[in-house]
mmCIF file of C-alpha atoms and ligand atoms in Angstrom:
data_model
loop_
_atom_site.group_PDB
_atom_site.id
_atom_site.type_symbol
_atom_site.label_atom_id
_atom_site.label_comp_id
_atom_site.label_asym_id
_atom_site.label_seq_id
_atom_site.Cartn_x
_atom_site.Cartn_y
_atom_site.Cartn_z
ATOM 1 C CA UNK A 1 30.603 14.329 7.265
ATOM 2 C CA UNK A 2 30.142 11.018 5.529
ATOM 3 C CA UNK A 3 26.504 10.830 6.614
ATOM 4 C CA UNK A 4 25.803 14.344 5.335
ATOM 5 C CA UNK A 5 27.375 13.490 1.983
ATOM 6 C CA UNK A 6 25.291 10.351 1.603
ATOM 7 C CA UNK A 7 22.088 12.209 2.461
ATOM 8 C CA UNK A 8 22.956 14.844 -0.154
ATOM 9 C CA UNK A 9 23.553 12.065 -2.706
ATOM 10 C CA UNK A 10 20.211 10.502 -1.853
ATOM 11 C CA UNK A 11 18.332 13.766 -2.278
ATOM 12 C CA UNK A 12 20.142 14.391 -5.573
ATOM 13 C CA UNK A 13 19.201 10.898 -6.783
ATOM 14 C CA UNK A 14 15.570 11.525 -5.901
ATOM 15 C CA UNK A 15 15.503 14.800 -7.778
ATOM 16 C CA UNK A 16 17.200 13.219 -10.806
ATOM 17 C CA UNK A 17 14.633 10.454 -10.995
ATOM 18 C CA UNK A 18 11.615 12.566 -10.177
ATOM 19 C CA UNK A 19 10.763 12.636 -13.888
ATOM 20 C CA UNK A 20 10.412 8.880 -14.034
ATOM 21 C CA UNK A 21 7.890 8.179 -11.347
ATOM 22 C CA UNK A 22 4.166 8.634 -11.314
ATOM 23 C CA UNK A 23 3.044 9.581 -7.845
ATOM 24 C CA UNK A 24 -0.607 10.248 -7.132
ATOM 25 C CA UNK A 25 -3.078 10.293 -4.291
ATOM 26 C CA UNK A 26 -6.012 7.930 -3.895
ATOM 27 C CA UNK A 27 -8.549 8.519 -1.153
ATOM 28 C CA UNK A 28 -10.131 5.794 0.906
ATOM 29 C CA UNK A 29 -12.815 3.766 -0.864
ATOM 30 C CA UNK A 30 -13.634 1.774 2.264
ATOM 31 C CA UNK A 31 -12.306 -0.101 5.259
ATOM 32 C CA UNK A 32 -13.768 -3.586 5.033
ATOM 33 C CA UNK A 33 -13.190 -7.245 5.796
ATOM 34 C CA UNK A 34 -12.944 -8.332 2.169
ATOM 35 C CA UNK A 35 -10.019 -9.644 0.099
ATOM 36 C CA UNK A 36 -10.944 -10.458 -3.508
ATOM 37 C CA UNK A 37 -7.375 -11.666 -4.185
ATOM 38 C CA UNK A 38 -6.509 -14.013 -1.300
ATOM 39 C CA UNK A 39 -10.013 -14.840 -0.005
ATOM 40 C CA UNK A 40 -12.417 -14.375 -2.923
ATOM 41 C CA UNK A 41 -16.020 -15.031 -1.892
ATOM 42 C CA UNK A 42 -15.314 -14.792 1.865
ATOM 43 C CA UNK A 43 -17.541 -12.286 3.623
ATOM 44 C CA UNK A 44 -16.062 -11.461 6.015
ATOM 45 C CA UNK A 45 -12.464 -12.242 5.031
ATOM 46 C CA UNK A 46 -10.091 -13.231 7.871
ATOM 47 C CA UNK A 47 -8.722 -9.724 8.387
ATOM 48 C CA UNK A 48 -9.545 -6.113 7.655
ATOM 49 C CA UNK A 49 -8.062 -3.803 5.024
ATOM 50 C CA UNK A 50 -8.173 -0.246 3.784
ATOM 51 C CA UNK A 51 -9.022 -0.449 0.069
ATOM 52 C CA UNK A 52 -8.739 2.260 -2.586
ATOM 53 C CA UNK A 53 -9.330 2.638 -6.341
ATOM 54 C CA UNK A 54 -12.259 1.621 -8.560
ATOM 55 C CA UNK A 55 -15.679 1.206 -6.961
ATOM 56 C CA UNK A 56 -16.278 -2.127 -8.737
ATOM 57 C CA UNK A 57 -14.319 -3.555 -5.808
ATOM 58 C CA UNK A 58 -16.214 -6.618 -4.638
ATOM 59 C CA UNK A 59 -15.893 -9.773 -2.549
ATOM 60 C CA UNK A 60 -15.080 -11.764 -5.709
ATOM 61 C CA UNK A 61 -13.431 -10.360 -8.832
ATOM 62 C CA UNK A 62 -12.574 -13.258 -11.154
ATOM 63 C CA UNK A 63 -9.459 -12.508 -13.240
ATOM 64 C CA UNK A 64 -10.220 -11.153 -16.755
ATOM 65 C CA UNK A 65 -13.997 -11.901 -16.536
ATOM 66 C CA UNK A 66 -14.583 -9.217 -13.952
ATOM 67 C CA UNK A 67 -13.381 -6.046 -15.645
ATOM 68 C CA UNK A 68 -12.920 -3.116 -13.210
ATOM 69 C CA UNK A 69 -12.887 -0.358 -15.886
ATOM 70 C CA UNK A 70 -16.250 -1.601 -17.244
ATOM 71 C CA UNK A 71 -17.872 -2.293 -13.877
ATOM 72 C CA UNK A 72 -16.708 0.807 -11.997
ATOM 73 C CA UNK A 73 -18.591 4.089 -12.072
ATOM 74 C CA UNK A 74 -15.864 6.012 -10.228
ATOM 75 C CA UNK A 75 -12.368 5.740 -8.798
ATOM 76 C CA UNK A 76 -10.878 7.234 -5.636
ATOM 77 C CA UNK A 77 -7.569 7.788 -7.495
ATOM 78 C CA UNK A 78 -6.711 11.086 -9.138
ATOM 79 C CA UNK A 79 -5.965 9.530 -12.542
ATOM 80 C CA UNK A 80 -9.517 8.875 -13.684
ATOM 81 C CA UNK A 81 -8.659 5.912 -15.955
ATOM 82 C CA UNK A 82 -7.233 3.962 -13.028
ATOM 83 C CA UNK A 83 -9.886 1.581 -11.650
ATOM 84 C CA UNK A 84 -7.292 -0.726 -10.084
ATOM 85 C CA UNK A 85 -7.696 -1.745 -6.451
ATOM 86 C CA UNK A 86 -4.912 -1.398 -3.924
ATOM 87 C CA UNK A 87 -5.147 -2.558 -0.329
ATOM 88 C CA UNK A 88 -3.182 -3.147 2.875
ATOM 89 C CA UNK A 89 -4.015 -4.151 6.437
ATOM 90 C CA UNK A 90 -5.039 -1.622 9.088
ATOM 91 C CA UNK A 91 -3.222 -0.837 12.319
ATOM 92 C CA UNK A 92 -4.714 -1.086 15.833
ATOM 93 C CA UNK A 93 -3.446 0.171 19.190
ATOM 94 C CA UNK A 94 -3.921 -2.024 22.248
ATOM 95 C CA UNK A 95 -4.341 -0.100 25.516
ATOM 96 C CA UNK A 96 -3.158 -1.459 28.885
ATOM 97 C CA UNK A 97 -6.696 -2.555 29.707
ATOM 98 C CA UNK A 98 -6.662 -4.811 26.656
ATOM 99 C CA UNK A 99 -9.005 -2.753 24.434
ATOM 100 C CA UNK A 100 -8.181 -1.911 20.818
ATOM 101 C CA UNK A 101 -8.699 1.203 18.751
ATOM 102 C CA UNK A 102 -8.172 1.726 15.022
ATOM 103 C CA UNK A 103 -5.121 3.908 14.362
ATOM 104 C CA UNK A 104 -6.238 6.836 12.166
ATOM 105 C CA UNK A 105 -4.330 7.950 9.097
ATOM 106 C CA UNK A 106 -2.685 11.278 8.400
ATOM 107 C CA UNK A 107 -4.003 13.721 5.845
ATOM 108 C CA UNK A 108 -2.820 12.604 2.406
ATOM 109 C CA UNK A 109 -0.900 15.633 1.146
ATOM 110 C CA UNK A 110 -1.873 14.966 -2.485
ATOM 111 C CA UNK A 111 -5.609 15.057 -1.806
ATOM 112 C CA UNK A 112 -5.835 17.019 1.431
ATOM 113 C CA UNK A 113 -8.032 14.418 3.066
ATOM 114 C CA UNK A 114 -7.396 11.900 5.827
ATOM 115 C CA UNK A 115 -6.744 8.316 4.817
ATOM 116 C CA UNK A 116 -6.084 6.737 1.446
ATOM 117 C CA UNK A 117 -2.620 6.128 0.026
ATOM 118 C CA UNK A 118 -0.059 7.624 -2.285
ATOM 119 C CA UNK A 119 0.531 5.311 -5.234
ATOM 120 C CA UNK A 120 3.698 5.173 -7.337
ATOM 121 C CA UNK A 121 4.342 3.568 -10.711
ATOM 122 C CA UNK A 122 8.086 3.734 -11.228
ATOM 123 C CA UNK A 123 9.755 3.273 -14.615
ATOM 124 C CA UNK A 124 13.224 2.938 -13.139
ATOM 125 C CA UNK A 125 16.447 4.704 -13.942
ATOM 126 C CA UNK A 126 16.767 3.640 -17.586
ATOM 127 C CA UNK A 127 14.847 6.099 -19.770
ATOM 128 C CA UNK A 128 15.206 3.918 -22.876
ATOM 129 C CA UNK A 129 14.014 0.678 -21.280
ATOM 130 C CA UNK A 130 10.665 -0.735 -22.375
ATOM 131 C CA UNK A 131 8.340 -1.049 -19.415
ATOM 132 C CA UNK A 132 5.311 -3.242 -20.134
ATOM 133 C CA UNK A 133 2.011 -2.344 -18.486
ATOM 134 C CA UNK A 134 0.066 -5.131 -16.753
ATOM 135 C CA UNK A 135 -2.518 -7.017 -18.837
ATOM 136 C CA UNK A 136 -6.225 -7.155 -17.877
ATOM 137 C CA UNK A 137 -6.822 -9.567 -15.001
ATOM 138 C CA UNK A 138 -3.323 -9.108 -13.572
ATOM 139 C CA UNK A 139 -2.993 -9.175 -9.788
ATOM 140 C CA UNK A 140 -0.222 -9.747 -7.251
ATOM 141 C CA UNK A 141 0.668 -9.934 -3.574
ATOM 142 C CA UNK A 142 3.828 -8.913 -1.743
ATOM 143 C CA UNK A 143 4.671 -9.783 1.869
ATOM 144 C CA UNK A 144 2.889 -12.327 4.055
ATOM 145 C CA UNK A 145 0.468 -11.633 6.932
ATOM 146 C CA UNK A 146 1.616 -14.862 8.637
ATOM 147 C CA UNK A 147 5.305 -13.929 8.611
ATOM 148 C CA UNK A 148 6.907 -13.140 11.982
ATOM 149 C CA UNK A 149 10.602 -13.006 10.916
ATOM 150 C CA UNK A 150 12.522 -9.886 9.926
ATOM 151 C CA UNK A 151 14.652 -11.819 7.415
ATOM 152 C CA UNK A 152 11.551 -12.863 5.474
ATOM 153 C CA UNK A 153 10.247 -9.352 4.892
ATOM 154 C CA UNK A 154 11.040 -8.546 1.230
ATOM 155 C CA UNK A 155 13.215 -5.505 0.594
ATOM 156 C CA UNK A 156 11.102 -2.470 -0.231
ATOM 157 C CA UNK A 157 8.642 -3.040 2.623
ATOM 158 C CA UNK A 158 9.351 -0.977 5.722
ATOM 159 C CA UNK A 159 8.321 1.503 8.394
ATOM 160 C CA UNK A 160 9.635 4.986 8.975
ATOM 161 C CA UNK A 161 9.216 6.581 12.385
ATOM 162 C CA UNK A 162 8.553 10.213 11.411
ATOM 163 C CA UNK A 163 9.979 12.836 13.751
ATOM 164 C CA UNK A 164 7.316 15.427 12.937
ATOM 165 C CA UNK A 165 4.191 15.809 10.832
ATOM 166 C CA UNK A 166 5.846 17.659 7.936
ATOM 167 C CA UNK A 167 5.894 14.519 5.721
ATOM 168 C CA UNK A 168 9.174 15.731 4.228
ATOM 169 C CA UNK A 169 9.422 14.470 0.625
ATOM 170 C CA UNK A 170 13.222 14.758 0.781
ATOM 171 C CA UNK A 171 13.435 12.541 3.824
ATOM 172 C CA UNK A 172 15.424 10.023 1.801
ATOM 173 C CA UNK A 173 14.495 6.987 -0.252
ATOM 174 C CA UNK A 174 12.207 4.457 1.469
ATOM 175 C CA UNK A 175 13.700 1.554 3.389
ATOM 176 C CA UNK A 176 17.010 3.346 3.949
ATOM 177 C CA UNK A 177 18.561 4.951 7.024
ATOM 178 C CA UNK A 178 16.842 4.003 10.242
ATOM 179 C CA UNK A 179 13.685 2.610 8.562
ATOM 180 C CA UNK A 180 12.699 -0.744 10.055
ATOM 181 C CA UNK A 181 11.136 -4.050 9.021
ATOM 182 C CA UNK A 182 9.365 -4.140 12.388
ATOM 183 C CA UNK A 183 6.877 -1.668 13.784
ATOM 184 C CA UNK A 184 8.821 1.307 15.213
ATOM 185 C CA UNK A 185 9.927 0.436 18.749
ATOM 186 C CA UNK A 186 8.964 3.733 20.372
ATOM 187 C CA UNK A 187 6.657 6.715 19.986
ATOM 188 C CA UNK A 188 6.951 8.752 16.769
ATOM 189 C CA UNK A 189 6.231 12.497 16.778
ATOM 190 C CA UNK A 190 4.965 12.413 13.183
ATOM 191 C CA UNK A 191 3.405 8.960 13.014
ATOM 192 C CA UNK A 192 4.564 6.243 10.618
ATOM 193 C CA UNK A 193 5.219 6.173 6.921
ATOM 194 C CA UNK A 194 4.662 2.625 5.688
ATOM 195 C CA UNK A 195 6.103 1.652 2.299
ATOM 196 C CA UNK A 196 5.067 -1.438 0.335
ATOM 197 C CA UNK A 197 6.988 -2.053 -2.914
ATOM 198 C CA UNK A 198 6.188 -4.841 -5.391
ATOM 199 C CA UNK A 199 8.626 -6.858 -7.530
ATOM 200 C CA UNK A 200 9.271 -5.449 -11.004
ATOM 201 C CA UNK A 201 9.663 -8.501 -13.285
ATOM 202 C CA UNK A 202 6.895 -10.713 -14.715
ATOM 203 C CA UNK A 203 6.844 -14.146 -16.369
ATOM 204 C CA UNK A 204 4.968 -12.590 -19.291
ATOM 205 C CA UNK A 205 2.328 -15.331 -19.260
ATOM 206 C CA UNK A 206 0.280 -15.638 -16.065
ATOM 207 C CA UNK A 207 -1.979 -12.871 -14.796
ATOM 208 C CA UNK A 208 -2.029 -14.650 -11.429
ATOM 209 C CA UNK A 209 -0.677 -17.806 -9.748
ATOM 210 C CA UNK A 210 -2.055 -19.764 -6.756
ATOM 211 C CA UNK A 211 0.292 -17.985 -4.307
ATOM 212 C CA UNK A 212 -0.261 -14.674 -6.181
ATOM 213 C CA UNK A 213 3.538 -14.280 -6.236
ATOM 214 C CA UNK A 214 5.189 -16.887 -8.490
ATOM 215 C CA UNK A 215 4.442 -14.958 -11.686
ATOM 216 C CA UNK A 216 6.474 -11.973 -10.449
ATOM 217 C CA UNK A 217 10.131 -11.680 -9.398
ATOM 218 C CA UNK A 218 12.861 -9.268 -8.389
ATOM 219 C CA UNK A 219 15.683 -8.354 -10.809
ATOM 220 C CA UNK A 220 18.282 -11.108 -11.248
ATOM 221 C CA UNK A 221 21.041 -8.829 -9.997
ATOM 222 C CA UNK A 222 21.262 -5.328 -8.678
ATOM 223 C CA UNK A 223 17.980 -3.570 -8.103
ATOM 224 C CA UNK A 224 15.163 -2.127 -10.114
ATOM 225 C CA UNK A 225 16.522 1.319 -9.311
ATOM 226 C CA UNK A 226 19.967 0.491 -10.680
ATOM 227 C CA UNK A 227 18.460 -1.016 -13.828
ATOM 228 C CA UNK A 228 19.164 -4.599 -12.780
ATOM 229 C CA UNK A 229 18.103 -7.099 -15.465
ATOM 230 C CA UNK A 230 15.047 -9.311 -14.993
ATOM 231 C CA UNK A 231 15.755 -13.045 -14.552
ATOM 232 C CA UNK A 232 15.263 -15.384 -17.556
ATOM 233 C CA UNK A 233 12.262 -16.965 -15.808
ATOM 234 C CA UNK A 234 10.553 -13.568 -15.492
ATOM 235 C CA UNK A 235 11.926 -11.572 -18.438
ATOM 236 C CA UNK A 236 9.323 -8.814 -18.719
ATOM 237 C CA UNK A 237 10.049 -5.503 -17.011
ATOM 238 C CA UNK A 238 6.837 -4.175 -15.431
ATOM 239 C CA UNK A 239 6.233 -0.889 -13.629
ATOM 240 C CA UNK A 240 7.414 -0.990 -10.051
ATOM 241 C CA UNK A 241 4.297 -0.363 -7.995
ATOM 242 C CA UNK A 242 4.755 1.208 -4.588
ATOM 243 C CA UNK A 243 2.275 2.191 -1.877
ATOM 244 C CA UNK A 244 2.877 4.804 0.792
ATOM 245 C CA UNK A 245 0.505 4.915 3.767
ATOM 246 C CA UNK A 246 0.791 7.439 6.602
ATOM 247 C CA UNK A 247 -0.575 6.312 9.973
ATOM 248 C CA UNK A 248 -1.203 8.875 12.684
ATOM 249 C CA UNK A 249 0.032 7.043 15.774
ATOM 250 C CA UNK A 250 0.365 10.312 17.733
ATOM 251 C CA UNK A 251 -2.949 9.938 19.654
ATOM 252 C CA UNK A 252 -1.262 6.886 21.239
ATOM 253 C CA UNK A 253 2.028 8.492 22.257
ATOM 254 C CA UNK A 254 1.254 8.405 25.989
ATOM 255 C CA UNK A 255 3.748 5.816 27.267
ATOM 256 C CA UNK A 256 1.568 5.282 30.336
ATOM 257 C CA UNK A 257 -0.802 3.419 27.965
ATOM 258 C CA UNK A 258 1.982 1.205 26.542
ATOM 259 C CA UNK A 259 2.548 -2.295 27.986
ATOM 260 C CA UNK A 260 4.573 -2.360 31.204
ATOM 261 C CA UNK A 261 6.686 -5.267 29.930
ATOM 262 C CA UNK A 262 7.955 -3.204 27.009
ATOM 263 C CA UNK A 263 6.087 -5.191 24.367
ATOM 264 C CA UNK A 264 4.704 -3.574 21.235
ATOM 265 C CA UNK A 265 1.198 -2.029 21.616
ATOM 266 C CA UNK A 266 0.521 -1.748 17.861
ATOM 267 C CA UNK A 267 -1.012 -4.619 15.883
ATOM 268 C CA UNK A 268 -1.735 -5.207 12.247
ATOM 269 C CA UNK A 269 -5.396 -6.054 11.698
ATOM 270 C CA UNK A 270 -4.242 -9.666 11.212
ATOM 271 C CA UNK A 271 -3.177 -9.810 14.857
ATOM 272 C CA UNK A 272 0.579 -9.310 14.380
ATOM 273 C CA UNK A 273 2.432 -7.004 16.777
ATOM 274 C CA UNK A 274 5.862 -7.531 15.202
ATOM 275 C CA UNK A 275 5.042 -5.674 11.991
ATOM 276 C CA UNK A 276 6.778 -8.388 9.922
ATOM 277 C CA UNK A 277 3.408 -9.441 8.488
ATOM 278 C CA UNK A 278 3.472 -6.239 6.374
ATOM 279 C CA UNK A 279 1.897 -6.988 2.976
ATOM 280 C CA UNK A 280 0.077 -5.373 0.078
ATOM 281 C CA UNK A 281 -2.393 -6.539 -2.560
ATOM 282 C CA UNK A 282 -2.727 -5.222 -6.112
ATOM 283 C CA UNK A 283 -5.486 -5.815 -8.649
ATOM 284 C CA UNK A 284 -4.862 -4.156 -12.020
ATOM 285 C CA UNK A 285 -7.722 -2.131 -13.494
ATOM 286 C CA UNK A 286 -6.440 0.637 -15.782
ATOM 287 C CA UNK A 287 -8.744 1.359 -18.697
ATOM 288 C CA UNK A 288 -7.576 0.201 -22.127
ATOM 289 C CA UNK A 289 -3.940 1.090 -22.799
ATOM 290 C CA UNK A 290 -3.863 4.034 -20.367
ATOM 291 C CA UNK A 291 -1.072 2.621 -18.196
ATOM 292 C CA UNK A 292 1.036 1.713 -21.245
ATOM 293 C CA UNK A 293 0.577 5.258 -22.574
ATOM 294 C CA UNK A 294 1.700 6.555 -19.183
ATOM 295 C CA UNK A 295 4.825 4.371 -19.229
ATOM 296 C CA UNK A 296 5.704 5.218 -22.844
ATOM 297 C CA UNK A 297 4.998 8.895 -22.187
ATOM 298 C CA UNK A 298 7.280 8.805 -19.115
ATOM 299 C CA UNK A 299 4.513 10.200 -16.966
ATOM 300 C CA UNK A 300 5.567 11.761 -13.694
ATOM 301 C CA UNK A 301 3.740 13.130 -10.701
ATOM 302 C CA UNK A 302 -0.057 13.348 -10.714
ATOM 303 C CA UNK A 303 -0.589 15.315 -13.927
ATOM 304 C CA UNK A 304 0.475 13.937 -17.285
ATOM 305 C CA UNK A 305 -0.752 14.735 -20.793
ATOM 306 C CA UNK A 306 -1.405 11.146 -21.986
ATOM 307 C CA UNK A 307 -3.735 10.581 -19.032
ATOM 308 C CA UNK A 308 -7.050 11.971 -17.872
ATOM 309 C CA UNK A 309 -7.108 13.423 -14.398
ATOM 310 C CA UNK A 310 -10.221 14.101 -12.356
ATOM 311 C CA UNK A 311 -10.538 16.746 -9.642
ATOM 312 C CA UNK A 312 -9.402 15.877 -6.140
ATOM 313 C CA UNK A 313 -13.019 16.434 -5.005
ATOM 314 C CA UNK A 314 -14.274 13.774 -7.455
ATOM 315 C CA UNK A 315 -11.655 11.287 -6.256
ATOM 316 C CA UNK A 316 -12.627 11.946 -2.637
ATOM 317 C CA UNK A 317 -16.344 11.576 -3.468
ATOM 318 C CA UNK A 318 -15.793 8.001 -4.709
ATOM 319 C CA UNK A 319 -16.470 5.732 -1.746
ATOM 320 C CA UNK A 320 -18.035 2.346 -1.146
ATOM 321 C CA UNK A 321 -20.100 0.999 1.738
ATOM 322 C CA UNK A 322 -18.592 -1.592 4.030
ATOM 323 C CA UNK A 323 -19.750 -5.083 2.948
ATOM 324 C CA UNK A 324 -18.939 -6.809 6.245
ATOM 325 C CA UNK A 325 -20.998 -4.648 8.576
ATOM 326 C CA UNK A 326 -19.222 -4.342 11.924
ATOM 327 C CA UNK A 327 -17.769 -1.799 14.318
ATOM 328 C CA UNK A 328 -14.142 -1.324 13.292
ATOM 329 C CA UNK A 329 -13.134 0.774 16.317
ATOM 330 C CA UNK A 330 -12.802 4.190 14.700
ATOM 331 C CA UNK A 331 -14.396 5.983 17.643
ATOM 332 C CA UNK A 332 -14.882 3.197 20.144
ATOM 333 C CA UNK A 333 -12.590 0.826 22.021
ATOM 334 C CA UNK A 334 -13.083 -2.792 20.962
ATOM 335 C CA UNK A 335 -12.637 -5.968 23.001
ATOM 336 C CA UNK A 336 -10.811 -7.519 20.050
ATOM 337 C CA UNK A 337 -9.634 -6.663 16.524
ATOM 338 C CA UNK A 338 -12.408 -7.695 14.100
ATOM 339 C CA UNK A 339 -11.918 -11.349 13.134
ATOM 340 C CA UNK A 340 -9.013 -11.930 15.533
ATOM 341 C CA UNK A 341 -8.902 -14.030 18.699
ATOM 342 C CA UNK A 342 -6.303 -12.236 20.814
HETATM 343 C C1 LIG B 1 -20.845 -7.556 -5.948
HETATM 344 O O1 LIG B 1 -21.194 -8.866 -5.570
HETATM 345 C C2 LIG B 1 -22.561 -8.968 -5.180
HETATM 346 C C3 LIG B 1 -22.801 -10.392 -4.662
HETATM 347 O O2 LIG B 1 -21.765 -11.255 -4.933
HETATM 348 C C4 LIG B 1 -23.454 -8.621 -6.344
HETATM 349 O O3 LIG B 1 -24.803 -8.672 -5.953
HETATM 350 C C5 LIG B 1 -23.110 -7.205 -6.823
HETATM 351 O O4 LIG B 1 -23.852 -6.898 -7.978
HETATM 352 C C6 LIG B 1 -21.644 -7.096 -7.147
HETATM 353 N N1 LIG B 1 -21.331 -5.699 -7.461
HETATM 354 C C7 LIG B 1 -20.841 -5.366 -8.646
HETATM 355 C C8 LIG B 1 -20.472 -3.909 -8.784
HETATM 356 O O5 LIG B 1 -20.668 -6.148 -9.565
HETATM 357 C C1 LIG B 2 -9.490 1.137 28.087
HETATM 358 O O1 LIG B 2 -8.507 2.127 27.960
HETATM 359 C C2 LIG B 2 -8.839 3.214 27.113
HETATM 360 C C3 LIG B 2 -7.612 4.101 26.994
HETATM 361 O O2 LIG B 2 -7.211 4.571 28.219
HETATM 362 C C4 LIG B 2 -10.060 3.923 27.672
HETATM 363 O O3 LIG B 2 -10.394 5.037 26.863
HETATM 364 C C5 LIG B 2 -11.206 2.931 27.686
HETATM 365 O O4 LIG B 2 -12.347 3.520 28.233
HETATM 366 C C6 LIG B 2 -10.832 1.707 28.513
HETATM 367 N N1 LIG B 2 -11.855 0.700 28.364
HETATM 368 C C7 LIG B 2 -12.346 0.007 29.399
HETATM 369 C C8 LIG B 2 -13.369 -1.018 29.071
HETATM 370 O O5 LIG B 2 -11.967 0.212 30.540
#
C-alpha cells in the first residue's frame, strides 16, 4: 500500500514539474578517444567517450577563445542553437574468454535513432526563481573515473536496470527506488538507463577550475528539486543539467558468458567494472543568449517558442569522424578496451 502511494506521488510530482524541464534528444556525434576538458591536446586521450552536440568538438577547446557556436557548422541536438558538447564513457562487455565488445545503445525515443543521449536543463520547482544561463567558456565535470567507492558517487548519478524495452517515462524519478550506484548486478531485460546529473550552483566568477568542479556546488540544504538555496560560496542558481543514456545490454544476457566467480562482466571504457567511476563532462556552447531565453521563457520538452529547433533528420545528419583512429569493438571482439591494460 505504502509503496503504491509513494509511486503515485512520484508520478504526480513528475507531471507537475513537466513544464519546468527542457528535455531533448541529441544523436551521436562520434565515439572517440578525446577529452577536450580533462585531457586537452591528448590524442588519444586515456579513455574513450561518446560525444554529442556541436561539430566544432576538437581535441583542444580553450575556454572562451574557442567559441563552439562560431566554429560549429551543425549540432546533433534538436535545439539548433545548442552547440554545447556533452560526453560520457562507453560500456564494454567482457566475455569468459577475456575478449571485449562495445555495448550498443538503445534507440533514443526522441530521435528514433540508436545512440546519443537525452539532455535535460531543469529550472527546478520554483517558477519565480531566477536561473542564470552559463557564460561562454563555461565547462564542468561530475563524478570521477578513478573512483571505486559507492559513497563517493555524487547523488544524481545512477543506473537503472530496466525490466523491459518500453523506456517508461513514468518509471519514477532517477536515482530512486532500486536504482544503483554500481553497475546492475544481474541481467536486465530492457538494458540500463544511466543518469548523470550536475550540481546546480555556481561561484558566479570562474568558467572553469583546475579540477573542473570547484566552481560548482550542490544546494546548501535540501535539494535542487525542493528549491534548496545555493551556498554563499556558490550563490548563483544555474540550470541543472542532466544526461540520460540508454545502453542495450540485452545482447549480453546469456549468463553462460558471465564470469564463473560471479564478478561483474561490464566495464566502463576507463577499465572500471564497479560502475562507481560514472562521470560526465559538459562544455557550454549555446549561441548568444539562447539558453537564458529558454530559462526565462520556462521552456519545456523539445519544442519551445523562444528557441529554434531543427528537424530530427538534420540533428542525426550531424556527425564527426573519429580523431583517434582505432577499432572500438562495435562489431568485433577486442583483446583489450582501447587505451586500457586489463
Ligand atoms: C581541430 O584541431 C585541429 C588540430 O589541432 C585543427 O587542424 C582543426 O582545424 C581543428 N578543427 C576546428 C573545427 O577548429
Ligand atoms: C570470445 O567469446 C566471444 C563470445 O562468446 C566469441 O564471439 C569470440 O569469438 C571469442 N573470441 C575468441 C578469440 O575466442
